[in-house]
């Protein structure tokens, strides 16, 4: 099986739902202020995998959700769009925070429209996400998503707090990625179960699937930034390195390094004093200590937990696809 | 009557409610991530008038709201805190957008903690506001506040769009200040009526009070930036001028100016080419055309509408205080 296939299988399985979701997204990003729609379109229309809304749609379907009202937009579709708005808002703000000039292979919104517009359109999309939730009307959904939203902000702030700090513990790193990534994955899945009126057990199983999938996803993302394979494929690597971001690969490499090598990490990460050739040296140390493999091994632990969490559901085509997705998350691009 | 007295009278009248609200604010801005609480405290503890939560508390009381549950935190107190969080979030983002280094007479959060932290803590407070609303549990309240929140972002973006543009119409300016200021004033008041289970008529009356009060408030704010009186009091003026912000005073002054004077405005506002002495020249033109008086006259129209909107309520001490507040909004600092 090709490496992209599990995700493509999910996209194919949910094609009708996703099309409906895209309609809601296009419709609800409209504003009487043209710049709002233009900037939102820059990011939303450009695409991305739409992984989070796919998880909401998939979770609802896995729980046997069928349209339950005369409303022409079904609940899972509406909430999937809400999740995508929330995610897009965080991306817009992240790019301002990281001063990123690229996003999804094209110029980032802040590079094109400026930081101010990115901050404010993020706020608009955030508000719109809450308006959509209000239309859905479930207090339980609102409680879960607003909590996830606060957790995302806390995760991002924690990440900023530990930047350049090589004494950061692995458990602190896990706290960061739980906040910045896994919390929204978890919420995306859980609300799918809620609209389908599933049992608490199934709701928590999907939440666990989302959490663990998100942890695996972020670990792999952090590994990819130091992957020679990525570089061979012509992709940019070393962004995290240049920012002095504290990620799993850095923590593992630092831990295993000799005192002299530790001095190198202290200079480039802790003190942020980087020179030409430093990334190359970092990659040499990362290869020397099998750091990518270690990171992927850790990611696989989470991916396996994600997969096991789905065992409470009966076998089905979608069930298989989702289990494959967990595995694929770790093996993508390798 | 001294000029500060109507606001002080409101603060005194609502002292017990406001103390409870401050407790909720202090309690709910806590986070496991220390930087979140520190930055929030920088802005929230420093104070400010707390005008918006006061409006929620006052509106509820004007509608005869009494504690209606065994909950030790009453609904109007909880929602007043929610409104203050939302307002604080927008202030944090505004200061990033405007690159302001001062806020409430002290260093702004972005000056102390940086733009990134301000963006992310704004997001946290925004999320927390929605969590508090979810705890309140009224879909109607959520609908009103989430809509106001989207309108605020649109107003801010519209303001950015018309920056430096002297061809902006007065009605477009009103659209900007309705979004950036009046929408939240309106929502603050309206939710007070909702928790008190008042009639639709009273709910809309309070919304109208808030809208018009907010419009008056922002017009006066925009006048103060060009007020010689303010300068005599040692306050900074000319911030809007330096940013090329399109406000009522600028639009009126430009409209009345001779062709030669118009060229001045075009250079300093449209082209943003400002030299030493330009603010002084702007103030001369503003005095020549009675622009401050015109702006305050317009503000008074809104203030009178705000006051009249309260006529559906029976006379009471609080009723009188709120009517005085409307008047005071225009006469403050003059």
XYZ file of C-alpha atoms in Angstrom:
668
model
C 0.000 0.000 0.000
C 1.312 3.461 -0.913
C 2.110 5.781 1.931
C -0.564 8.362 1.164
C -3.317 5.803 0.753
C -4.910 5.627 4.230
C -5.524 9.374 4.220
C -6.809 9.220 0.649
C -9.088 6.332 1.657
C -10.505 8.504 4.437
C -10.997 11.442 2.074
C -12.754 9.164 -0.412
C -14.949 7.561 2.244
C -16.077 10.957 3.523
C -16.233 12.717 0.149
C -19.909 13.694 0.379
C -19.656 14.896 3.975
C -16.461 16.793 3.231
C -18.021 18.505 0.251
C -20.874 19.664 2.475
C -18.324 20.801 5.056
C -16.410 22.783 2.434
C -19.651 24.508 1.462
C -20.229 25.565 5.059
C -16.635 26.756 5.319
C -16.881 28.853 2.150
C -20.255 30.224 3.165
C -19.391 31.146 6.747
C -16.060 32.808 6.053
C -17.895 35.543 4.166
C -17.970 38.978 5.760
C -19.187 42.436 4.834
C -15.547 43.471 5.239
C -13.815 42.171 2.088
C -10.356 41.814 3.668
C -11.761 39.254 6.108
C -12.933 36.921 3.373
C -9.819 37.523 1.258
C -7.419 36.641 4.034
C -9.471 33.685 5.249
C -9.663 32.427 1.675
C -5.889 32.700 1.312
C -5.459 30.082 4.001
C -8.650 28.065 3.790
C -9.004 27.742 0.036
C -5.307 26.922 -0.332
C -6.271 23.776 1.468
C -4.155 21.672 3.671
C -5.255 18.201 4.557
C -8.364 19.214 6.536
C -7.386 16.438 8.898
C -9.269 17.810 11.915
C -12.665 18.229 10.249
C -12.148 14.817 8.653
C -11.731 13.405 12.160
C -15.020 14.953 13.286
C -16.851 13.582 10.263
C -15.209 10.179 10.622
C -15.924 9.943 14.339
C -19.591 10.764 13.828
C -19.887 8.160 11.064
C -17.993 5.548 13.062
C -20.603 6.094 15.780
C -23.367 5.464 13.265
C -24.444 9.086 13.003
C -27.291 9.688 10.593
C -28.893 12.992 9.780
C -31.275 13.631 12.662
C -33.070 16.822 11.721
C -34.800 18.647 8.925
C -31.876 21.058 8.913
C -30.149 20.832 5.555
C -26.764 21.088 7.237
C -26.158 18.135 9.489
C -24.574 18.572 12.884
C -21.333 16.728 12.157
C -20.747 18.819 9.028
C -21.408 22.070 10.857
C -19.097 21.142 13.715
C -16.386 19.937 11.344
C -16.436 23.413 9.763
C -16.305 24.959 13.224
C -13.210 22.887 14.048
C -11.527 23.964 10.809
C -12.223 27.652 11.605
C -10.751 27.261 15.054
C -7.703 25.500 13.619
C -7.268 28.172 10.929
C -7.469 30.903 13.583
C -4.664 29.245 15.542
C -2.566 28.866 12.380
C -2.945 32.573 11.598
C -1.846 33.508 15.110
C 0.971 30.934 15.135
C 2.458 32.372 11.988
C 2.465 35.826 13.595
C 4.060 34.421 16.736
C 6.690 32.417 14.816
C 7.154 35.174 12.213
C 6.706 32.423 9.608
C 6.779 33.557 6.015
C 5.672 30.233 4.581
C 2.624 28.066 5.263
C 1.558 25.022 3.273
C 4.270 25.715 0.722
C 3.011 29.182 -0.136
C 3.452 32.628 1.385
C 1.860 32.808 4.840
C -1.069 35.188 5.433
C 1.075 37.445 7.589
C 3.664 37.654 4.805
C 0.959 38.724 2.305
C -1.483 40.723 4.447
C 0.650 41.710 7.447
C 0.603 40.686 11.084
C -2.252 42.958 12.113
C -4.682 41.561 9.589
C -3.648 38.013 10.523
C -4.287 38.640 14.220
C -7.697 40.196 13.586
C -8.916 37.719 10.975
C -7.834 34.986 13.393
C -10.075 36.627 15.974
C -12.902 36.764 13.461
C -12.604 33.065 12.590
C -12.407 32.227 16.265
C -15.627 34.148 16.899
C -17.267 32.582 13.881
C -16.364 29.127 15.204
C -18.223 29.961 18.413
C -21.185 31.320 16.465
C -21.392 28.028 14.581
C -21.243 26.088 17.848
C -24.029 28.226 19.243
C -26.137 27.379 16.199
C -25.491 23.705 16.879
C -26.784 24.324 20.367
C -25.078 21.579 22.375
C -23.629 22.879 25.642
C -21.533 19.740 25.908
C -19.920 20.407 22.533
C -19.277 24.027 23.513
C -17.743 22.975 26.803
C -15.374 20.566 25.063
C -14.336 22.906 22.257
C -13.942 26.023 24.419
C -11.807 24.028 26.843
C -9.687 22.705 23.966
C -9.325 26.253 22.709
C -7.999 27.472 26.070
C -5.664 24.462 26.234
C -4.271 25.244 22.767
C -3.410 28.798 23.851
C -1.804 27.507 27.050
C 0.219 24.959 25.056
C 1.478 27.646 22.686
C 2.418 29.901 25.588
C 4.158 27.049 27.399
C 6.104 26.351 24.208
C 7.195 29.982 24.164
C 8.192 29.763 27.823
C 10.483 26.775 27.289
C 11.993 28.099 24.050
C 15.806 27.757 24.088
C 15.648 25.932 27.432
C 17.593 22.673 27.187
C 16.700 21.759 30.771
C 13.090 21.226 29.681
C 11.888 17.774 30.718
C 10.357 15.302 28.287
C 7.108 15.428 30.256
C 7.035 19.212 29.860
C 7.546 18.737 26.109
C 4.618 16.313 26.059
C 2.532 18.919 27.867
C 3.386 21.421 25.120
C 2.417 19.155 22.236
C -0.665 17.936 24.051
C -1.779 21.559 24.234
C -0.735 22.805 20.852
C -1.815 19.753 18.846
C -3.417 16.804 20.634
C -6.152 18.766 22.459
C -7.845 19.825 19.217
C -7.445 16.368 17.656
C -9.145 14.957 20.759
C -11.975 17.496 20.683
C -12.473 16.987 16.943
C -13.050 13.283 17.505
C -15.083 13.574 20.690
C -17.697 15.942 19.301
C -18.290 13.451 16.501
C -19.318 10.882 19.098
C -21.498 13.427 20.874
C -23.597 14.346 17.834
C -24.141 10.630 17.268
C -25.438 10.243 20.836
C -22.977 7.500 21.572
C -22.257 6.034 24.992
C -19.744 7.694 27.292
C -17.413 4.767 26.656
C -17.379 5.346 22.920
C -17.069 9.105 23.379
C -13.989 8.672 25.573
C -12.557 6.040 23.224
C -12.695 8.520 20.359
C -11.226 11.228 22.540
C -8.338 8.893 23.384
C -7.919 8.071 19.694
C -7.691 11.808 18.942
C -5.305 12.614 21.768
C -2.884 9.834 20.911
C -3.102 10.474 17.185
C -2.321 14.148 17.835
C 0.681 13.290 20.015
C 2.020 10.927 17.330
C 1.351 13.516 14.635
C 3.291 16.253 16.431
C 6.210 13.978 17.338
C 6.547 13.054 13.667
C 6.265 16.716 12.681
C 9.083 17.512 15.063
C 11.180 14.649 13.670
C 10.599 15.763 10.068
C 12.260 19.095 10.794
C 15.554 17.211 11.185
C 15.016 14.538 8.558
C 17.638 14.086 5.850
C 14.905 12.334 3.826
C 12.866 15.532 3.859
C 15.859 17.489 2.668
C 16.402 15.032 -0.175
C 12.757 15.591 -1.155
C 13.529 19.308 -1.468
C 11.577 20.304 1.646
C 12.840 22.930 4.064
C 14.270 21.525 7.256
C 15.776 23.195 10.297
C 13.004 25.745 10.992
C 12.658 24.528 14.584
C 16.446 24.487 14.902
C 16.784 28.116 13.824
C 14.051 29.191 16.255
C 15.648 27.301 19.137
C 12.402 25.375 19.555
C 12.586 22.674 22.192
C 11.385 19.458 20.561
C 11.759 15.759 21.250
C 14.693 15.300 18.832
C 16.626 18.138 20.487
C 15.978 16.850 24.009
C 17.046 13.305 23.106
C 20.122 14.442 21.192
C 21.167 16.713 24.064
C 20.683 13.981 26.638
C 22.888 11.539 24.716
C 25.581 14.041 23.784
C 29.125 14.101 25.180
C 30.130 17.145 27.268
C 31.760 18.749 24.212
C 28.685 18.087 22.069
C 26.509 19.481 24.858
C 28.466 22.734 24.566
C 27.497 22.840 20.904
C 23.782 22.468 21.731
C 24.074 25.085 24.461
C 25.571 27.591 22.046
C 23.106 27.026 19.189
C 19.882 26.355 21.144
C 20.317 27.824 24.614
C 22.267 30.941 23.578
C 20.809 31.045 20.074
C 24.220 31.824 18.597
C 24.100 30.019 15.285
C 26.645 30.083 12.496
C 26.792 28.635 9.016
C 27.296 24.874 9.250
C 25.572 24.501 12.622
C 22.471 22.811 11.191
C 24.747 20.343 9.389
C 26.533 19.609 12.675
C 23.180 19.185 14.424
C 22.085 16.691 11.768
C 25.330 14.743 12.225
C 24.693 14.435 15.979
C 21.057 13.521 15.373
C 22.129 10.746 13.030
C 24.912 9.618 15.389
C 22.442 9.056 18.215
C 19.596 7.635 16.083
C 17.387 10.476 17.238
C 14.896 10.327 14.353
C 14.393 6.613 14.937
C 13.918 7.198 18.689
C 11.383 9.935 18.002
C 9.443 7.783 15.584
C 9.517 4.911 18.060
C 7.945 7.189 20.642
C 5.412 8.359 18.045
C 4.589 4.730 17.296
C 3.760 4.144 20.969
C 1.124 6.874 20.746
C -0.092 5.684 17.344
C -0.585 2.189 18.737
C -2.556 3.596 21.671
C -4.681 5.544 19.211
C -5.343 2.411 17.215
C -6.162 0.323 20.299
C -8.604 2.945 21.519
C -10.789 2.096 18.529
C -11.112 -1.550 19.578
C -14.422 -0.835 21.336
C -15.997 -0.241 17.920
C -17.136 -3.083 15.690
C -15.114 -3.769 12.564
C -16.080 -1.828 9.485
C -14.458 -0.223 6.467
C -14.167 3.120 8.290
C -12.796 1.406 11.390
C -10.005 -0.107 9.293
C -9.267 3.190 7.578
C -8.933 4.992 10.915
C -6.644 2.322 12.306
C -4.509 2.649 9.198
C -4.436 6.415 9.627
C -2.863 5.999 13.054
C -0.118 3.881 11.557
C 0.258 6.137 8.534
C 0.772 9.183 10.759
C 4.118 7.769 11.813
C 5.185 6.440 8.454
C 4.231 9.426 6.302
C 7.109 10.798 4.296
C 9.520 8.095 5.391
C -21.860 67.891 40.317
C -18.234 66.963 39.709
C -17.468 65.452 36.367
C -16.403 62.031 37.653
C -19.399 61.633 39.876
C -21.884 59.682 37.719
C -19.346 56.914 37.103
C -18.369 56.904 40.782
C -22.050 56.721 41.700
C -22.398 53.647 39.482
C -19.301 52.052 41.003
C -20.658 52.735 44.505
C -24.115 51.422 43.670
C -22.680 48.179 42.289
C -19.843 47.794 44.805
C -20.918 44.380 46.114
C -21.592 42.966 42.639
C -18.348 44.373 41.317
C -16.365 42.879 44.168
C -17.860 39.490 43.345
C -17.044 40.061 39.681
C -13.443 40.924 40.515
C -13.190 37.665 42.443
C -14.355 35.719 39.424
C -11.908 37.613 37.219
C -8.966 36.917 39.509
C -9.976 33.292 39.900
C -10.578 32.513 36.248
C -7.461 34.155 34.847
C -5.349 31.545 36.655
C -3.573 28.996 34.506
C -1.106 26.162 35.023
C 1.156 28.177 32.715
C 2.499 31.035 34.885
C 3.069 33.478 32.005
C -0.660 33.407 31.210
C -1.657 34.625 34.664
C 1.223 37.112 34.835
C 0.370 38.783 31.569
C -3.365 38.772 32.228
C -2.717 40.266 35.649
C -0.605 43.013 34.111
C -3.629 44.294 32.265
C -6.531 43.187 34.434
C -5.173 44.021 37.864
C -3.913 47.400 36.615
C -7.575 48.128 36.327
C -9.210 50.516 33.999
C -12.753 51.597 34.565
C -14.361 48.160 34.114
C -17.103 50.029 32.300
C -18.349 47.048 30.309
C -18.819 44.635 33.222
C -20.392 47.505 35.158
C -22.910 47.830 32.318
C -23.796 44.133 32.546
C -24.250 44.336 36.308
C -26.231 47.585 36.058
C -28.487 46.277 33.286
C -29.314 43.150 35.262
C -30.102 45.191 38.368
C -32.136 47.740 36.415
C -34.229 44.791 35.211
C -34.774 43.729 38.817
C -32.427 40.752 38.675
C -32.143 38.858 41.940
C -30.034 35.817 42.622
C -32.002 32.913 41.160
C -30.023 29.840 42.061
C -28.125 28.122 44.821
C -24.961 28.855 42.853
C -22.707 31.119 44.900
C -21.771 33.066 41.775
C -24.782 34.764 40.277
C -25.307 34.852 36.550
C -24.841 38.581 36.054
C -21.529 38.501 37.934
C -20.268 35.564 35.916
C -21.237 37.179 32.614
C -19.766 40.529 33.642
C -16.438 38.734 34.163
C -16.847 37.044 30.792
C -17.367 40.446 29.127
C -14.248 41.832 30.818
C -12.189 38.855 29.594
C -13.416 39.361 26.061
C -12.650 43.079 26.269
C -9.173 42.416 27.689
C -8.475 39.955 24.872
C -9.348 42.600 22.286
C -7.158 45.179 24.078
C -4.196 42.791 24.018
C -4.644 42.207 20.297
C -5.291 45.896 19.572
C -2.029 46.878 21.189
C -0.203 44.383 18.997
C -2.008 45.692 15.915
C -1.383 49.357 16.789
C 2.113 48.655 18.106
C 1.104 50.629 21.209
C 3.677 50.845 23.934
C 1.353 52.415 26.497
C -2.006 51.277 27.869
C -3.846 52.837 30.813
C -0.874 55.079 31.570
C 1.557 52.218 32.010
C 3.623 50.059 29.673
C 1.392 47.920 27.452
C 1.543 44.123 27.737
C 3.221 43.810 24.352
C 5.901 46.295 25.455
C 6.619 44.215 28.566
C 5.969 40.631 27.416
C 6.275 40.915 23.637
C 3.781 40.610 20.805
C 3.682 36.821 20.724
C 2.701 36.471 24.363
C 0.075 39.195 23.938
C -1.495 37.428 20.955
C -1.585 34.065 22.721
C -2.788 35.300 26.113
C -5.476 37.225 24.223
C -6.507 33.889 22.701
C -6.512 32.289 26.123
C -8.743 35.002 27.624
C -11.010 34.779 24.622
C -11.359 31.020 25.128
C -11.869 31.480 28.848
C -14.673 33.967 28.137
C -16.418 31.277 26.095
C -15.847 28.696 28.802
C -17.537 31.020 31.307
C -20.456 31.520 28.939
C -20.800 27.765 28.566
C -20.982 27.455 32.337
C -23.755 30.039 32.339
C -25.534 27.832 29.846
C -27.753 30.308 28.000
C -27.660 29.807 24.244
C -29.166 33.242 23.786
C -26.327 34.867 25.718
C -23.794 32.884 23.701
C -25.421 33.872 20.452
C -25.303 37.567 21.387
C -21.742 37.588 22.700
C -20.247 35.439 19.936
C -21.895 37.687 17.347
C -20.545 40.794 19.107
C -17.130 39.190 19.152
C -17.185 38.622 15.371
C -18.442 42.188 14.848
C -15.576 43.596 16.938
C -13.016 41.801 14.765
C -14.754 43.010 11.597
C -14.791 46.582 12.952
C -11.088 46.464 13.712
C -10.318 45.067 10.276
C -12.507 47.679 8.601
C -10.632 50.345 10.559
C -7.390 48.961 9.222
C -8.797 48.945 5.689
C -9.743 52.634 5.781
C -6.519 53.731 7.497
C -5.041 56.804 5.745
C -8.048 56.974 3.421
C -9.496 60.496 3.488
C -12.278 59.509 1.095
C -13.840 57.389 3.862
C -17.485 58.346 4.381
C -18.900 59.321 7.757
C -21.232 56.339 7.588
C -18.248 54.046 7.058
C -16.597 55.634 10.101
C -19.754 54.941 12.118
C -19.603 51.335 10.926
C -16.027 51.112 12.254
C -16.819 52.478 15.706
C -20.010 50.465 15.921
C -17.886 47.364 15.414
C -14.865 48.209 17.486
C -16.726 49.754 20.441
C -20.519 49.928 20.382
C -21.167 46.231 19.648
C -19.623 45.102 22.947
C -21.304 47.901 24.929
C -24.606 46.725 23.437
C -23.973 43.068 24.212
C -22.825 43.917 27.751
C -26.145 45.620 28.436
C -28.354 43.143 26.632
C -27.113 40.060 28.463
C -27.953 41.836 31.727
C -31.584 41.998 30.637
C -31.510 38.377 29.547
C -30.351 36.972 32.887
C -33.149 38.994 34.528
C -35.718 37.372 32.219
C -37.009 40.733 31.100
C -39.372 41.326 28.198
C -38.049 41.636 24.669
C -38.874 45.352 24.820
C -36.647 45.929 27.828
C -33.917 43.741 26.382
C -33.843 45.771 23.174
C -34.052 49.047 25.116
C -30.910 48.124 27.010
C -29.224 47.019 23.810
C -30.030 50.417 22.300
C -28.719 52.143 25.425
C -25.450 50.229 25.057
C -25.080 50.805 21.333
C -25.642 54.549 21.580
C -23.512 54.892 24.688
C -20.701 53.083 22.881
C -20.978 55.310 19.827
C -20.878 58.436 22.041
C -17.972 57.000 24.017
C -15.868 56.335 20.911
C -16.651 59.705 19.314
C -15.468 61.423 22.493
C -12.382 59.210 22.584
C -11.602 60.248 19.032
C -12.130 63.932 19.916
C -9.870 63.697 22.974
C -6.944 62.701 20.770
C -7.008 66.243 19.327
C -8.030 68.114 22.463
C -5.916 71.036 23.621
C -7.524 70.579 27.058
C -6.097 67.058 27.222
C -2.681 68.389 26.337
C -2.925 71.000 29.103
C -3.719 68.148 31.518
C -0.441 66.532 30.522
C -2.044 63.700 28.552
C -0.641 62.439 25.275
C -2.533 63.589 22.234
C -2.008 62.970 18.532
C -1.686 59.160 18.651
C -4.453 58.751 16.074
C -2.887 61.527 14.005
C 0.503 59.829 13.885
C -1.088 56.524 12.884
C -3.131 58.195 10.134
C -6.266 56.817 11.767
C -9.471 57.977 10.099
C -11.666 59.428 12.838
C -14.594 61.811 12.944
C -12.465 64.894 13.710
C -10.220 64.199 10.706
C -13.132 63.632 8.349
C -14.886 66.842 9.466
C -11.710 68.917 9.348
C -10.882 67.593 5.884
C -14.360 68.276 4.583
C -14.286 71.890 5.744
C -10.725 72.616 4.675
C -9.718 74.885 1.787
C -7.961 73.242 -1.169
C -4.558 74.245 0.246
C -5.459 72.882 3.687
C -6.715 69.705 2.020
C -3.243 69.248 0.546
C -1.865 69.370 4.092
C -4.256 66.606 5.230
C -3.434 64.546 2.158
C 0.271 64.722 2.900
C 0.061 63.916 6.605
C -2.847 61.436 6.656
C -3.168 60.000 3.149
C 0.563 59.809 2.357
C 1.627 59.513 6.006
C 4.469 61.957 5.440
C 4.611 63.782 8.731
C 7.145 66.342 9.862
C 7.771 68.197 13.097
C 5.074 70.838 13.577
C 2.395 68.938 11.614
C 0.383 68.005 14.690
C 0.410 71.670 15.723
C -0.855 72.646 12.277
C -3.561 69.960 12.487
C -4.682 71.310 15.856
C -4.873 74.838 14.393
C -7.166 73.629 11.599
C -9.223 71.602 14.057
C -9.721 74.691 16.200
C -10.398 76.899 13.157
C -13.292 74.672 12.070
C -14.667 73.941 15.564
C -14.085 70.258 14.935
C -13.990 69.214 18.599
C -17.295 70.956 19.260
C -18.832 69.325 16.167
C -17.616 65.913 17.269
C -18.986 66.353 20.766
C -22.295 67.577 19.326
C -22.510 64.361 17.328
C -21.582 62.374 20.450
C -24.328 64.161 22.346
C -26.886 62.994 19.767
C -25.929 59.397 20.542
C -25.789 60.064 24.285
C -29.307 61.486 24.180
C -30.528 58.435 22.286
C -28.890 56.237 24.911
C -30.614 58.144 27.668
C -34.015 58.072 25.961
C -33.750 54.321 25.430
C -33.974 53.934 29.204
C -37.360 55.658 29.349
C -39.189 52.327 29.253
C -37.848 51.607 32.736
C -39.462 53.047 35.869
C -37.586 55.752 37.724
C -35.102 54.575 40.325
C -31.741 55.536 41.722
C -29.945 53.275 39.245
C -32.069 54.592 36.383
C -30.931 58.144 37.202
C -27.295 57.083 37.502
C -27.360 55.417 34.085
C -28.979 58.438 32.462
C -26.280 60.607 34.016
C -23.623 58.239 32.700
C -24.817 58.836 29.162
C -24.445 62.573 29.642
C -21.152 62.211 31.483
C -19.665 60.167 28.630
C -19.679 63.300 26.494
C -18.620 65.754 29.171
C -15.814 63.727 30.726
C -12.517 65.552 30.729
C -13.994 68.733 29.349
